[in-house]
XYZ file of C-alpha atoms in Angstrom:
367
model
C -0.257 -6.264 13.905
C 2.360 -4.568 14.454
C 4.428 -6.427 17.092
C 3.855 -9.781 18.065
C 0.676 -11.256 18.752
C 1.120 -11.238 23.425
C 0.726 -15.329 23.721
C 3.894 -16.093 21.013
C 7.621 -16.682 22.268
C 8.898 -14.737 19.727
C 8.016 -11.728 17.839
C 7.269 -11.301 13.580
C 9.899 -11.642 11.590
C 12.171 -14.069 14.884
C 13.272 -11.007 16.968
C 13.323 -11.825 20.328
C 10.288 -10.810 21.890
C 9.227 -10.240 26.182
C 5.454 -10.716 25.951
C 5.530 -9.348 29.334
C 6.490 -5.922 27.912
C 3.762 -6.653 25.377
C 1.441 -3.579 24.302
C 0.134 -2.633 21.328
C 1.113 0.663 18.620
C -0.334 3.423 20.285
C -1.844 5.995 17.742
C -2.422 9.961 18.464
C -5.543 11.217 18.169
C -4.789 14.902 18.062
C -7.010 15.615 21.456
C -3.351 17.029 23.000
C -0.832 18.398 20.730
C 2.902 19.542 20.940
C 4.063 23.068 20.544
C 4.154 22.883 17.352
C 0.554 21.704 16.813
C 1.774 17.815 16.003
C -0.141 15.438 17.905
C 1.260 13.494 20.460
C 0.063 10.504 23.298
C -0.710 11.187 27.168
C -0.106 7.598 28.156
C -2.619 8.633 31.286
C -5.311 10.089 29.128
C -6.810 7.372 26.761
C -8.648 10.274 24.589
C -4.747 10.714 23.423
C -4.637 7.533 21.698
C -6.072 4.106 20.366
C -4.356 0.794 20.815
C -3.703 -0.909 17.419
C -6.407 -3.624 16.666
C -6.303 -6.302 14.077
C -8.569 -4.530 11.245
C -11.127 -6.796 9.530
C -9.057 -9.681 9.831
C -11.644 -12.275 8.452
C -10.397 -10.746 4.842
C -8.843 -13.922 3.544
C -11.849 -16.286 4.101
C -13.961 -14.820 2.525
C -14.971 -16.409 -1.176
C -13.029 -15.224 -4.170
C -14.179 -14.010 -7.737
C -11.900 -15.855 -10.238
C -8.361 -16.294 -7.319
C -9.812 -19.877 -7.200
C -7.823 -22.027 -3.934
C -6.805 -19.165 -1.656
C -4.388 -22.080 -0.386
C -2.521 -22.601 -4.052
C -2.853 -19.448 -4.419
C -0.256 -18.173 -1.498
C 1.945 -21.039 -1.914
C 2.511 -19.812 -5.664
C 3.248 -16.155 -5.121
C 3.256 -15.513 -0.997
C 6.656 -17.501 0.142
C 7.035 -16.555 3.838
C 9.226 -13.370 4.148
C 12.826 -13.474 5.596
C 13.160 -14.063 9.443
C 15.916 -11.935 11.574
C 18.258 -14.674 13.695
C 17.747 -17.380 10.890
C 20.941 -18.611 8.598
C 18.560 -20.859 6.800
C 18.420 -19.989 3.460
C 15.816 -17.225 1.815
C 15.851 -15.784 -2.123
C 13.871 -12.500 -2.231
C 11.595 -11.149 -4.564
C 14.799 -9.461 -6.545
C 16.186 -13.283 -6.723
C 19.093 -12.254 -4.960
C 20.224 -15.918 -2.124
C 20.485 -14.953 1.281
C 19.702 -15.806 4.696
C 16.888 -15.056 6.692
C 18.340 -12.650 9.359
C 20.516 -11.133 6.061
C 17.240 -10.140 3.939
C 15.496 -9.365 6.955
C 18.018 -6.501 7.223
C 18.643 -5.448 4.505
C 14.859 -5.261 4.034
C 14.294 -2.957 7.390
C 17.999 -0.550 6.712
C 16.196 -0.192 2.756
C 13.034 1.644 4.995
C 15.794 3.704 7.300
C 17.544 4.719 4.443
C 14.808 5.834 2.167
C 13.616 7.916 5.281
C 16.539 9.888 5.648
C 16.813 10.572 2.052
C 13.712 11.757 1.690
C 13.061 13.847 -1.541
C 10.099 16.336 -2.072
C 9.500 13.512 -5.392
C 9.444 10.846 -2.898
C 6.901 13.069 -0.602
C 4.704 13.715 -3.090
C 4.072 10.023 -3.444
C 4.488 8.292 -0.425
C 0.934 11.192 0.022
C -0.756 10.635 -3.679
C -1.380 6.738 -3.042
C -1.363 7.152 0.554
C -5.375 6.634 0.587
C -5.455 5.956 4.362
C -8.689 6.593 6.179
C -11.924 9.030 5.358
C -10.759 8.383 2.102
C -11.113 6.626 -1.121
C -9.134 4.124 -0.160
C -6.506 2.402 -2.262
C -8.873 0.406 -4.949
C -11.535 2.927 -4.568
C -8.476 5.389 -6.202
C -7.937 2.722 -9.109
C -12.022 3.141 -9.119
C -11.768 7.098 -9.801
C -8.562 6.705 -11.912
C -11.110 4.568 -14.437
C -13.543 7.290 -14.217
C -10.711 9.107 -16.355
C -10.138 6.058 -18.941
C -13.859 6.035 -19.288
C -14.314 9.587 -19.843
C -11.094 9.706 -21.851
C -12.489 6.572 -24.323
C -15.889 7.579 -24.436
C -17.703 4.395 -23.243
C -21.135 3.426 -23.115
C -22.993 2.075 -19.976
C -21.947 -1.257 -21.741
C -18.438 -0.545 -21.382
C -19.180 0.890 -18.101
C -20.642 -2.129 -16.606
C -18.582 -4.738 -17.627
C -15.433 -2.494 -17.066
C -16.014 -1.619 -13.072
C -17.756 -5.039 -12.996
C -13.756 -6.816 -14.191
C -11.688 -3.698 -11.576
C -14.138 -4.567 -9.363
C -13.729 -8.216 -8.945
C -10.044 -7.781 -9.818
C -9.497 -5.640 -6.620
C -11.609 -7.873 -4.702
C -9.692 -11.060 -5.671
C -6.176 -9.464 -4.025
C -8.445 -7.962 -1.128
C -8.544 -11.579 0.287
C -5.148 -12.767 -1.324
C -3.364 -10.492 0.526
C -5.698 -10.391 4.312
C -5.161 -13.862 4.172
C -1.504 -13.321 4.139
C -1.096 -11.078 6.624
C -2.595 -13.469 9.255
C -1.102 -16.377 8.147
C 2.466 -15.106 8.865
C 1.148 -11.630 11.106
C 4.416 -9.915 10.090
C 5.879 -6.892 11.452
C 5.819 -3.406 10.280
C 8.713 -1.274 10.056
C 7.821 1.146 12.604
C 8.148 -1.547 15.081
C 11.213 -3.437 13.561
C 13.591 -0.037 13.085
C 12.411 0.824 16.906
C 13.532 -2.998 17.898
C 16.704 -2.953 15.875
C 18.002 0.639 16.815
C 16.956 1.397 20.186
C 19.046 3.755 21.986
C 20.847 4.079 18.808
C 21.213 7.624 17.092
C 20.310 7.301 13.406
C 19.755 10.222 10.618
C 15.709 9.595 9.444
C 13.480 11.895 9.105
C 12.103 14.542 11.797
C 9.078 15.057 11.866
C 6.509 16.897 9.854
C 9.004 20.082 8.684
C 12.076 18.546 10.008
C 13.871 17.204 7.533
C 16.643 14.508 7.826
C 17.958 14.608 11.508
C 19.418 11.653 13.914
C 16.551 10.922 16.091
C 16.523 8.112 18.892
C 15.726 4.968 16.662
C 12.642 4.012 19.069
C 11.110 6.792 17.873
C 11.362 6.642 14.206
C 8.387 7.239 12.319
C 6.795 6.776 8.650
C 5.938 9.696 6.455
C 2.464 9.502 7.548
C -0.090 11.529 9.029
C 0.559 11.675 12.619
C -2.371 10.628 13.262
C -2.330 7.347 11.725
C 0.890 6.708 11.461
C 0.571 2.574 10.423
C -2.008 0.344 9.202
C -3.982 -1.092 11.904
C -2.684 -5.373 9.865
C 0.498 -6.791 9.421
C 2.971 -5.647 6.862
C 3.473 -9.278 4.436
C 1.752 -8.726 2.389
C 0.847 -5.615 0.480
C -2.952 -4.393 -0.303
C -1.257 -1.028 -2.283
C 0.428 -2.720 -4.572
C -1.709 -5.496 -4.698
C -5.346 -3.578 -5.523
C -3.368 -1.621 -8.074
C -1.139 -4.244 -9.704
C -4.610 -6.317 -9.865
C -6.406 -3.018 -11.772
C -3.889 -1.817 -14.260
C -4.114 -4.959 -15.376
C -7.963 -4.469 -15.728
C -7.537 -1.229 -17.180
C -4.619 -2.658 -19.947
C -6.586 -6.312 -20.795
C -9.797 -4.470 -21.453
C -8.324 -1.030 -23.018
C -6.556 -2.990 -25.830
C -3.382 -1.053 -24.282
C -1.087 -0.258 -21.293
C -1.110 3.934 -22.434
C -2.541 6.231 -19.643
C -0.172 9.734 -19.985
C -0.162 10.334 -23.220
C 1.816 14.104 -23.806
C 0.814 14.010 -27.144
C -3.320 13.846 -26.185
C -3.784 14.695 -23.325
C -7.173 14.266 -21.381
C -8.568 17.190 -19.783
C -11.074 15.635 -17.317
C -13.534 18.845 -16.699
C -14.708 16.683 -13.136
C -12.059 15.997 -11.485
C -9.657 17.942 -9.494
C -7.815 15.342 -7.683
C -5.124 18.017 -6.182
C -8.595 20.498 -4.933
C -6.340 23.252 -6.801
C -9.030 24.344 -9.113
C -7.675 23.527 -12.158
C -9.055 19.963 -13.695
C -7.081 17.076 -13.811
C -5.316 15.960 -17.042
C -5.883 12.297 -17.491
C -2.380 10.339 -16.121
C -1.085 13.482 -14.688
C -1.261 14.529 -11.012
C 0.139 18.264 -10.038
C 1.418 19.290 -5.855
C 2.041 23.369 -5.774
C 4.088 24.910 -3.008
C 3.602 23.695 0.228
C 0.405 21.922 -0.777
C 1.305 18.146 0.872
C -0.464 17.496 3.926
C 1.672 15.373 6.357
C 4.379 19.046 6.081
C 4.763 21.959 4.033
C 6.329 20.129 0.912
C 7.348 20.304 -1.728
C 9.440 23.676 -2.154
C 8.962 23.219 -5.945
C 6.148 22.129 -7.986
C 6.311 18.522 -8.505
C 4.651 16.774 -11.352
C 4.200 13.036 -11.562
C 3.727 11.422 -14.524
C 2.390 7.247 -15.599
C 3.133 6.610 -18.883
C 1.094 3.516 -18.993
C -1.515 1.911 -15.903
C 1.414 -1.088 -15.088
C 3.685 2.300 -14.408
C 1.168 4.010 -11.884
C 0.755 0.498 -10.106
C 4.709 0.241 -10.019
C 4.628 3.827 -8.075
C 1.265 2.749 -5.797
C 3.530 -0.319 -5.152
C 6.826 1.797 -4.063
C 5.154 4.339 -2.396
C 4.490 2.361 0.746
C 8.162 2.234 1.271
C 8.576 5.607 0.309
C 5.594 6.105 3.351
C 7.588 3.759 5.624
C 4.617 1.209 5.343
C 6.027 -1.882 3.846
C 9.904 -3.337 2.776
C 11.031 -4.427 -0.533
C 8.931 -7.856 -0.833
C 5.912 -7.257 -0.148
C 5.759 -4.935 -2.296
C 7.243 -6.611 -4.774
C 5.535 -9.979 -4.606
C 2.294 -8.398 -4.256
C 2.662 -6.515 -7.457
C 3.398 -10.040 -9.206
C 0.454 -11.478 -7.740
C -1.481 -8.729 -8.723
C -0.871 -8.787 -12.196
C -2.068 -12.474 -12.375
C -5.617 -11.719 -10.541
C -5.791 -8.642 -12.379
C -5.409 -11.155 -15.297
C -8.066 -14.171 -13.548
C -10.631 -11.482 -13.291
C -10.678 -10.346 -17.253
C -11.273 -13.404 -18.300
C -14.141 -14.808 -16.166
C -15.831 -10.864 -16.569
C -15.287 -11.677 -19.941
C -17.154 -14.537 -19.556
C -19.993 -13.291 -17.738
C -20.826 -10.742 -19.808
C -20.299 -12.979 -23.312
C -22.822 -15.760 -21.452
C -20.369 -18.343 -20.993
C -20.053 -18.726 -17.528
C -22.281 -20.396 -15.296
C -23.492 -18.101 -12.095
C -23.632 -19.489 -8.977
C -26.969 -19.384 -8.302
C -27.597 -20.806 -11.469
C -26.016 -23.670 -10.497
C -27.207 -27.464 -10.224
C -27.185 -27.766 -5.886
């Protein structure tokens, strides 16, 4: 989750941890607000907060579609994340050699630096891909993008059955692989890591909605997220957004025979899609946010336009959006991108076997 299990001897990431002072992360419900209208917590009033518990802890044990054995896949794509305090050698997702402790501290500090230097564009990216509670979720977001591809390519019903079958299988397997790692490694989120590392120190960071960058006590650091959600209720390593997005992007690339998403010379206007709710039909592979139209605060100060030339560009932006938002570290993002890309390829291959009649359905196999 966001701090160690109370039965453990040390916090995820290897930092010192006293189980006698452990408590889960508390998230405001919005029942109580400050003078600015921001939700706050009254520890004496349980109606003002919820205590996080691990969401869907069983999912890594679900039988996959095309991934194969979960243990082999984890071994191939997800080495253990860096442990604070360890001098053992570690190679990060970018191929750089250092100690575990160096990698841990570098990746924690990267998120703090991003927080202090968030641009309006990065905030738009963080919000567009957030897909939090009461949304279509990250897998659903990619199904929505596939709607536009279907419209652009004038898919038949037969085409769409195949496309959504393959995407569904890919994101299904991505969820299994990611949640398996979340339970196995039980790794700390940035909100806990930064608060623990910099408690009692003044640090530069995003200060809250419309507060910009300011000096704060490290123990009060918060991600750029909705104040009634803050950080997901499951551990950090690995990244669902990165894995789901890469898997779906690979399916779209293979299925369409091209990675092309946004083409300025051939704009596809989606007559039934208006993701940013500006009253103007969306263009495929593009997202526009007007002045003050962000949801977590009243940014941006100028119109921001996101465009993704390829499906992979879009999936990579979805991955890094979680670092801009203060939700994931570098290695969870990058390793999950690679894993998702592979899972997408496996899903397309098996899906093709089904729709060409080469695969033998499980229900037709002999016991």
